[in-house]
Short mmCIF file of N, CA, C and O in Angstrom, two decimals:
data_model
loop_
_atom_site.label_atom_id
_atom_site.label_comp_id
_atom_site.label_asym_id
_atom_site.label_seq_id
_atom_site.Cartn_x
_atom_site.Cartn_y
_atom_site.Cartn_z
N MET A 1 11.18 212.76 -113.99
CA MET A 1 10.42 212.09 -115.01
C MET A 1 11.32 211.87 -116.22
O MET A 1 12.13 212.72 -116.59
N ALA A 2 11.17 210.74 -116.84
CA ALA A 2 12.00 210.40 -118.00
C ALA A 2 11.58 211.24 -119.21
O ALA A 2 10.40 211.54 -119.41
N LYS A 3 12.55 211.58 -119.99
CA LYS A 3 12.28 212.33 -121.21
C LYS A 3 12.24 211.37 -122.38
O LYS A 3 12.87 210.32 -122.36
N LYS A 4 11.54 211.75 -123.42
CA LYS A 4 11.40 210.90 -124.60
C LYS A 4 12.79 210.64 -125.20
O LYS A 4 13.57 211.56 -125.42
N GLY A 5 13.07 209.38 -125.46
CA GLY A 5 14.35 209.00 -126.05
C GLY A 5 15.50 208.89 -125.06
O GLY A 5 16.63 208.62 -125.45
N GLN A 6 15.21 209.09 -123.79
CA GLN A 6 16.26 209.04 -122.77
C GLN A 6 16.75 207.61 -122.58
O GLN A 6 15.96 206.67 -122.53
N LYS A 7 18.03 207.43 -122.48
CA LYS A 7 18.63 206.12 -122.24
C LYS A 7 18.93 205.98 -120.76
O LYS A 7 19.49 206.88 -120.14
N PHE A 8 18.55 204.86 -120.19
CA PHE A 8 18.83 204.59 -118.79
C PHE A 8 20.04 203.69 -118.69
O PHE A 8 20.22 202.78 -119.48
N ARG A 9 20.86 203.95 -117.70
CA ARG A 9 22.07 203.17 -117.49
C ARG A 9 21.77 202.03 -116.52
O ARG A 9 21.04 202.20 -115.57
N HIS A 10 22.37 200.89 -116.80
CA HIS A 10 22.24 199.74 -115.92
C HIS A 10 23.59 199.52 -115.26
O HIS A 10 24.62 199.49 -115.93
N TYR A 11 23.58 199.39 -113.96
CA TYR A 11 24.82 199.15 -113.20
C TYR A 11 24.78 197.75 -112.61
O TYR A 11 23.77 197.35 -112.02
N PRO A 12 25.85 196.99 -112.75
CA PRO A 12 25.86 195.62 -112.21
C PRO A 12 25.84 195.62 -110.67
O PRO A 12 26.23 196.59 -110.02
N PHE A 13 25.39 194.51 -110.14
CA PHE A 13 25.29 194.34 -108.69
C PHE A 13 26.63 194.58 -108.00
O PHE A 13 26.70 195.24 -106.96
N SER A 14 27.71 194.08 -108.58
CA SER A 14 29.03 194.22 -107.95
C SER A 14 29.43 195.68 -107.82
O SER A 14 30.01 196.09 -106.81
N LEU A 15 29.11 196.50 -108.83
CA LEU A 15 29.45 197.92 -108.77
C LEU A 15 28.61 198.62 -107.71
O LEU A 15 29.11 199.47 -106.97
N LYS A 16 27.34 198.24 -107.60
CA LYS A 16 26.48 198.83 -106.58
C LYS A 16 27.00 198.52 -105.18
O LYS A 16 27.06 199.40 -104.31
N MET A 17 27.39 197.26 -104.97
CA MET A 17 27.91 196.86 -103.67
C MET A 17 29.20 197.61 -103.34
O MET A 17 29.40 198.06 -102.22
N GLN A 18 30.05 197.75 -104.33
CA GLN A 18 31.32 198.46 -104.14
C GLN A 18 31.04 199.92 -103.77
O GLN A 18 31.67 200.47 -102.86
N ALA A 19 30.09 200.54 -104.46
CA ALA A 19 29.75 201.94 -104.18
C ALA A 19 29.19 202.09 -102.77
O ALA A 19 29.55 203.02 -102.05
N VAL A 20 28.31 201.18 -102.37
CA VAL A 20 27.72 201.24 -101.03
C VAL A 20 28.80 201.06 -99.97
O VAL A 20 28.83 201.79 -98.97
N GLN A 21 29.70 200.12 -100.17
CA GLN A 21 30.77 199.89 -99.20
C GLN A 21 31.68 201.12 -99.08
O GLN A 21 32.08 201.49 -97.97
N MET A 22 31.96 201.76 -100.20
CA MET A 22 32.79 202.97 -100.16
C MET A 22 32.08 204.08 -99.39
O MET A 22 32.70 204.79 -98.59
N ARG A 23 30.75 204.23 -99.59
CA ARG A 23 29.99 205.26 -98.87
C ARG A 23 29.98 204.97 -97.38
O ARG A 23 30.09 205.87 -96.56
N LEU A 24 29.85 203.68 -97.02
CA LEU A 24 29.84 203.31 -95.60
C LEU A 24 31.18 203.55 -94.94
O LEU A 24 31.26 203.74 -93.72
N GLN A 25 32.25 203.55 -95.74
CA GLN A 25 33.59 203.82 -95.21
C GLN A 25 33.88 205.31 -95.11
O GLN A 25 34.93 205.71 -94.64
N GLY A 26 32.94 206.14 -95.58
CA GLY A 26 33.09 207.58 -95.41
C GLY A 26 33.52 208.34 -96.65
O GLY A 26 33.76 209.54 -96.57
N VAL A 27 33.62 207.68 -97.78
CA VAL A 27 33.99 208.37 -99.02
C VAL A 27 32.78 209.17 -99.48
O VAL A 27 31.65 208.71 -99.40
N THR A 28 33.01 210.39 -99.97
CA THR A 28 31.89 211.24 -100.40
C THR A 28 31.23 210.67 -101.65
O THR A 28 31.84 209.93 -102.41
N LYS A 29 29.96 211.07 -101.84
CA LYS A 29 29.20 210.60 -103.01
C LYS A 29 29.89 210.99 -104.31
O LYS A 29 29.97 210.20 -105.24
N ARG A 30 30.37 212.20 -104.36
CA ARG A 30 31.01 212.69 -105.58
C ARG A 30 32.27 211.88 -105.91
O ARG A 30 32.51 211.51 -107.05
N GLU A 31 33.08 211.58 -104.89
CA GLU A 31 34.30 210.79 -105.11
C GLU A 31 33.96 209.38 -105.58
O GLU A 31 34.60 208.84 -106.47
N VAL A 32 32.95 208.77 -104.96
CA VAL A 32 32.54 207.42 -105.35
C VAL A 32 32.10 207.43 -106.80
O VAL A 32 32.48 206.56 -107.60
N ALA A 33 31.28 208.41 -107.18
CA ALA A 33 30.78 208.51 -108.55
C ALA A 33 31.93 208.68 -109.54
O ALA A 33 31.94 208.06 -110.61
N GLU A 34 32.90 209.50 -109.21
CA GLU A 34 34.04 209.72 -110.11
C GLU A 34 34.89 208.46 -110.25
O GLU A 34 35.29 208.10 -111.35
N ARG A 35 35.17 207.81 -109.13
CA ARG A 35 36.02 206.61 -109.17
C ARG A 35 35.38 205.45 -109.93
O ARG A 35 36.06 204.71 -110.63
N LEU A 36 34.06 205.29 -109.77
CA LEU A 36 33.38 204.13 -110.35
C LEU A 36 32.67 204.44 -111.67
O LEU A 36 32.11 203.55 -112.30
N GLY A 37 32.67 205.70 -112.08
CA GLY A 37 32.04 206.06 -113.35
C GLY A 37 30.53 206.06 -113.31
O GLY A 37 29.87 205.73 -114.29
N ILE A 38 29.97 206.47 -112.18
CA ILE A 38 28.52 206.56 -112.04
C ILE A 38 28.11 207.97 -112.43
O ILE A 38 28.61 208.94 -111.88
N HIS A 39 27.19 208.08 -113.38
CA HIS A 39 26.83 209.39 -113.92
C HIS A 39 25.88 210.17 -113.03
O HIS A 39 25.92 211.39 -113.01
N ASP A 40 25.02 209.48 -112.30
CA ASP A 40 24.03 210.15 -111.46
C ASP A 40 24.39 209.95 -110.00
O ASP A 40 24.24 208.86 -109.45
N VAL A 41 24.85 211.02 -109.36
CA VAL A 41 25.30 210.94 -107.97
C VAL A 41 24.14 210.58 -107.03
O VAL A 41 24.33 209.88 -106.03
N SER A 42 22.93 211.00 -107.37
CA SER A 42 21.78 210.70 -106.50
C SER A 42 21.44 209.22 -106.48
O SER A 42 20.74 208.75 -105.59
N ARG A 43 21.91 208.44 -107.46
CA ARG A 43 21.69 206.98 -107.46
C ARG A 43 22.33 206.36 -106.23
O ARG A 43 21.82 205.39 -105.67
N LEU A 44 23.45 206.91 -105.80
CA LEU A 44 24.14 206.37 -104.63
C LEU A 44 23.26 206.47 -103.39
O LEU A 44 23.23 205.55 -102.56
N LYS A 45 22.53 207.56 -103.28
CA LYS A 45 21.63 207.74 -102.13
C LYS A 45 20.54 206.67 -102.15
O LYS A 45 20.21 206.08 -101.12
N VAL A 46 20.00 206.38 -103.32
CA VAL A 46 18.96 205.37 -103.47
C VAL A 46 19.51 203.99 -103.12
O VAL A 46 18.90 203.23 -102.39
N TRP A 47 20.69 203.67 -103.66
CA TRP A 47 21.30 202.37 -103.39
C TRP A 47 21.59 202.19 -101.91
O TRP A 47 21.38 201.12 -101.36
N LEU A 48 22.07 203.24 -101.26
CA LEU A 48 22.38 203.16 -99.83
C LEU A 48 21.11 202.94 -99.01
O LEU A 48 21.10 202.11 -98.10
N ARG A 49 20.03 203.62 -99.38
CA ARG A 49 18.76 203.43 -98.67
C ARG A 49 18.24 202.00 -98.86
O ARG A 49 17.80 201.36 -97.91
N GLN A 50 18.32 201.50 -100.09
CA GLN A 50 17.87 200.13 -100.35
C GLN A 50 18.72 199.12 -99.59
O GLN A 50 18.21 198.13 -99.07
N TYR A 51 20.01 199.36 -99.52
CA TYR A 51 20.91 198.47 -98.80
C TYR A 51 20.59 198.46 -97.30
O TYR A 51 20.58 197.40 -96.68
N LYS A 52 20.30 199.62 -96.75
CA LYS A 52 19.98 199.70 -95.32
C LYS A 52 18.66 199.02 -95.00
O LYS A 52 18.49 198.44 -93.94
N LEU A 53 17.70 199.09 -95.93
CA LEU A 53 16.39 198.47 -95.69
C LEU A 53 16.40 196.96 -95.89
O LEU A 53 15.84 196.22 -95.09
N LYS A 54 17.01 196.49 -96.99
CA LYS A 54 16.90 195.09 -97.38
C LYS A 54 18.23 194.35 -97.47
O LYS A 54 18.26 193.20 -97.87
N GLY A 55 19.31 195.02 -97.16
CA GLY A 55 20.62 194.39 -97.30
C GLY A 55 21.02 194.27 -98.76
O GLY A 55 20.52 195.01 -99.62
N SER A 56 21.88 193.34 -99.07
CA SER A 56 22.36 193.19 -100.44
C SER A 56 21.23 192.77 -101.39
O SER A 56 21.29 193.02 -102.59
N GLU A 57 20.17 192.17 -100.84
CA GLU A 57 19.02 191.78 -101.64
C GLU A 57 18.35 193.00 -102.28
O GLU A 57 17.79 192.91 -103.37
N GLY A 58 18.41 194.14 -101.61
CA GLY A 58 17.80 195.36 -102.13
C GLY A 58 18.50 195.92 -103.35
O GLY A 58 17.92 196.73 -104.08
N LEU A 59 19.72 195.49 -103.60
CA LEU A 59 20.47 196.00 -104.76
C LEU A 59 20.33 195.10 -105.99
O LEU A 59 20.82 195.45 -107.06
N GLN A 60 19.66 193.97 -105.83
CA GLN A 60 19.46 193.06 -106.96
C GLN A 60 18.48 193.68 -107.95
O GLN A 60 17.52 194.34 -107.57
N ASP A 61 18.71 193.41 -109.23
CA ASP A 61 17.81 193.90 -110.27
C ASP A 61 16.66 192.91 -110.41
O ASP A 61 16.86 191.74 -110.68
N ARG A 62 15.44 193.39 -110.21
CA ARG A 62 14.27 192.53 -110.22
C ARG A 62 13.43 192.67 -111.50
O ARG A 62 12.39 192.07 -111.62
N ARG A 63 13.89 193.47 -112.44
CA ARG A 63 13.09 193.70 -113.65
C ARG A 63 13.09 192.47 -114.53
O ARG A 63 14.09 191.79 -114.70
N GLY A 64 11.94 192.18 -115.11
CA GLY A 64 11.83 191.13 -116.11
C GLY A 64 11.91 189.71 -115.57
O GLY A 64 12.06 188.77 -116.34
N GLY A 65 11.82 189.54 -114.28
CA GLY A 65 11.90 188.19 -113.72
C GLY A 65 10.64 187.39 -114.00
O GLY A 65 9.56 187.94 -114.17
N ARG A 66 10.78 186.10 -114.07
CA ARG A 66 9.63 185.23 -114.29
C ARG A 66 8.86 185.05 -112.99
O ARG A 66 9.44 184.99 -111.92
N LYS A 67 7.56 184.94 -113.13
CA LYS A 67 6.75 184.61 -111.97
C LYS A 67 6.88 183.11 -111.73
O LYS A 67 6.97 182.33 -112.67
N ARG A 68 6.87 182.74 -110.48
CA ARG A 68 6.99 181.32 -110.17
C ARG A 68 5.67 180.64 -110.53
O ARG A 68 4.60 181.24 -110.40
N PRO A 69 5.72 179.41 -110.98
CA PRO A 69 4.47 178.72 -111.33
C PRO A 69 3.63 178.47 -110.09
O PRO A 69 4.15 178.23 -109.00
N LEU A 70 2.33 178.54 -110.25
CA LEU A 70 1.42 178.32 -109.13
C LEU A 70 1.37 176.84 -108.77
O LEU A 70 1.41 175.97 -109.64
N GLN A 71 1.27 176.56 -107.50
CA GLN A 71 1.06 175.20 -107.04
C GLN A 71 -0.38 174.82 -107.35
O GLN A 71 -1.23 175.67 -107.59
N LYS A 72 -0.66 173.54 -107.34
CA LYS A 72 -1.99 173.06 -107.72
C LYS A 72 -3.09 173.68 -106.85
O LYS A 72 -4.09 174.18 -107.38
N ASP A 73 -2.89 173.68 -105.53
CA ASP A 73 -3.94 174.23 -104.66
C ASP A 73 -4.08 175.75 -104.82
O ASP A 73 -5.18 176.29 -104.71
N GLU A 74 -2.97 176.46 -105.10
CA GLU A 74 -3.06 177.89 -105.36
C GLU A 74 -3.82 178.16 -106.65
O GLU A 74 -4.63 179.10 -106.73
N TYR A 75 -3.58 177.33 -107.65
CA TYR A 75 -4.24 177.47 -108.95
C TYR A 75 -5.75 177.23 -108.81
O TYR A 75 -6.55 177.99 -109.34
N VAL A 76 -6.11 176.20 -108.08
CA VAL A 76 -7.52 175.90 -107.86
C VAL A 76 -8.18 177.05 -107.11
O VAL A 76 -9.29 177.48 -107.45
N ARG A 77 -7.54 177.57 -106.10
CA ARG A 77 -8.07 178.70 -105.31
C ARG A 77 -8.29 179.92 -106.22
O ARG A 77 -9.31 180.59 -106.12
N GLN A 78 -7.33 180.19 -107.10
CA GLN A 78 -7.45 181.32 -108.02
C GLN A 78 -8.65 181.12 -108.96
O GLN A 78 -9.41 182.06 -109.19
N LEU A 79 -8.82 179.91 -109.47
CA LEU A 79 -9.95 179.64 -110.36
C LEU A 79 -11.28 179.78 -109.63
O LEU A 79 -12.26 180.28 -110.19
N GLU A 80 -11.33 179.33 -108.38
CA GLU A 80 -12.56 179.46 -107.60
C GLU A 80 -12.92 180.93 -107.39
O GLU A 80 -14.09 181.32 -107.49
N LEU A 81 -11.91 181.77 -107.12
CA LEU A 81 -12.15 183.20 -106.93
C LEU A 81 -12.66 183.83 -108.23
O LEU A 81 -13.58 184.65 -108.21
N GLU A 82 -12.07 183.43 -109.35
CA GLU A 82 -12.52 183.96 -110.65
C GLU A 82 -13.96 183.54 -110.93
O GLU A 82 -14.75 184.35 -111.43
N ASN A 83 -14.31 182.30 -110.61
CA ASN A 83 -15.68 181.82 -110.82
C ASN A 83 -16.67 182.60 -109.94
O ASN A 83 -17.77 182.93 -110.40
N ASP A 84 -16.29 182.87 -108.70
CA ASP A 84 -17.15 183.64 -107.81
C ASP A 84 -17.41 185.04 -108.36
O ASP A 84 -18.51 185.56 -108.26
N VAL A 85 -16.38 185.64 -108.93
CA VAL A 85 -16.52 186.99 -109.50
C VAL A 85 -17.45 186.95 -110.71
O VAL A 85 -18.27 187.86 -110.91
N LEU A 86 -17.36 185.91 -111.51
CA LEU A 86 -18.17 185.82 -112.72
C LEU A 86 -19.63 185.47 -112.45
O LEU A 86 -20.48 185.69 -113.31
N LYS A 87 -19.94 184.93 -111.29
CA LYS A 87 -21.33 184.55 -110.97
C LYS A 87 -22.22 185.74 -110.78
O LYS A 87 -21.97 186.78 -110.46
#
């Protein structure tokens, strides 16, 4: 759990990919963290799991992305559902 005032580190996609590739080549987590300057060794475990599940797409940062605009028929469907709820 995060502590009050705690700063979170952001790692670029290229560094994550490099770390995952090093782990797949057999380099230990501690060595990877020391070489690349990663402060939390357990992050490597998370990145490796995400990479195995979703490939390189799993390492992309998805925070703060815009939602895609609704198509006309999707928008109409959403409004119809809202009207049904309000009835």
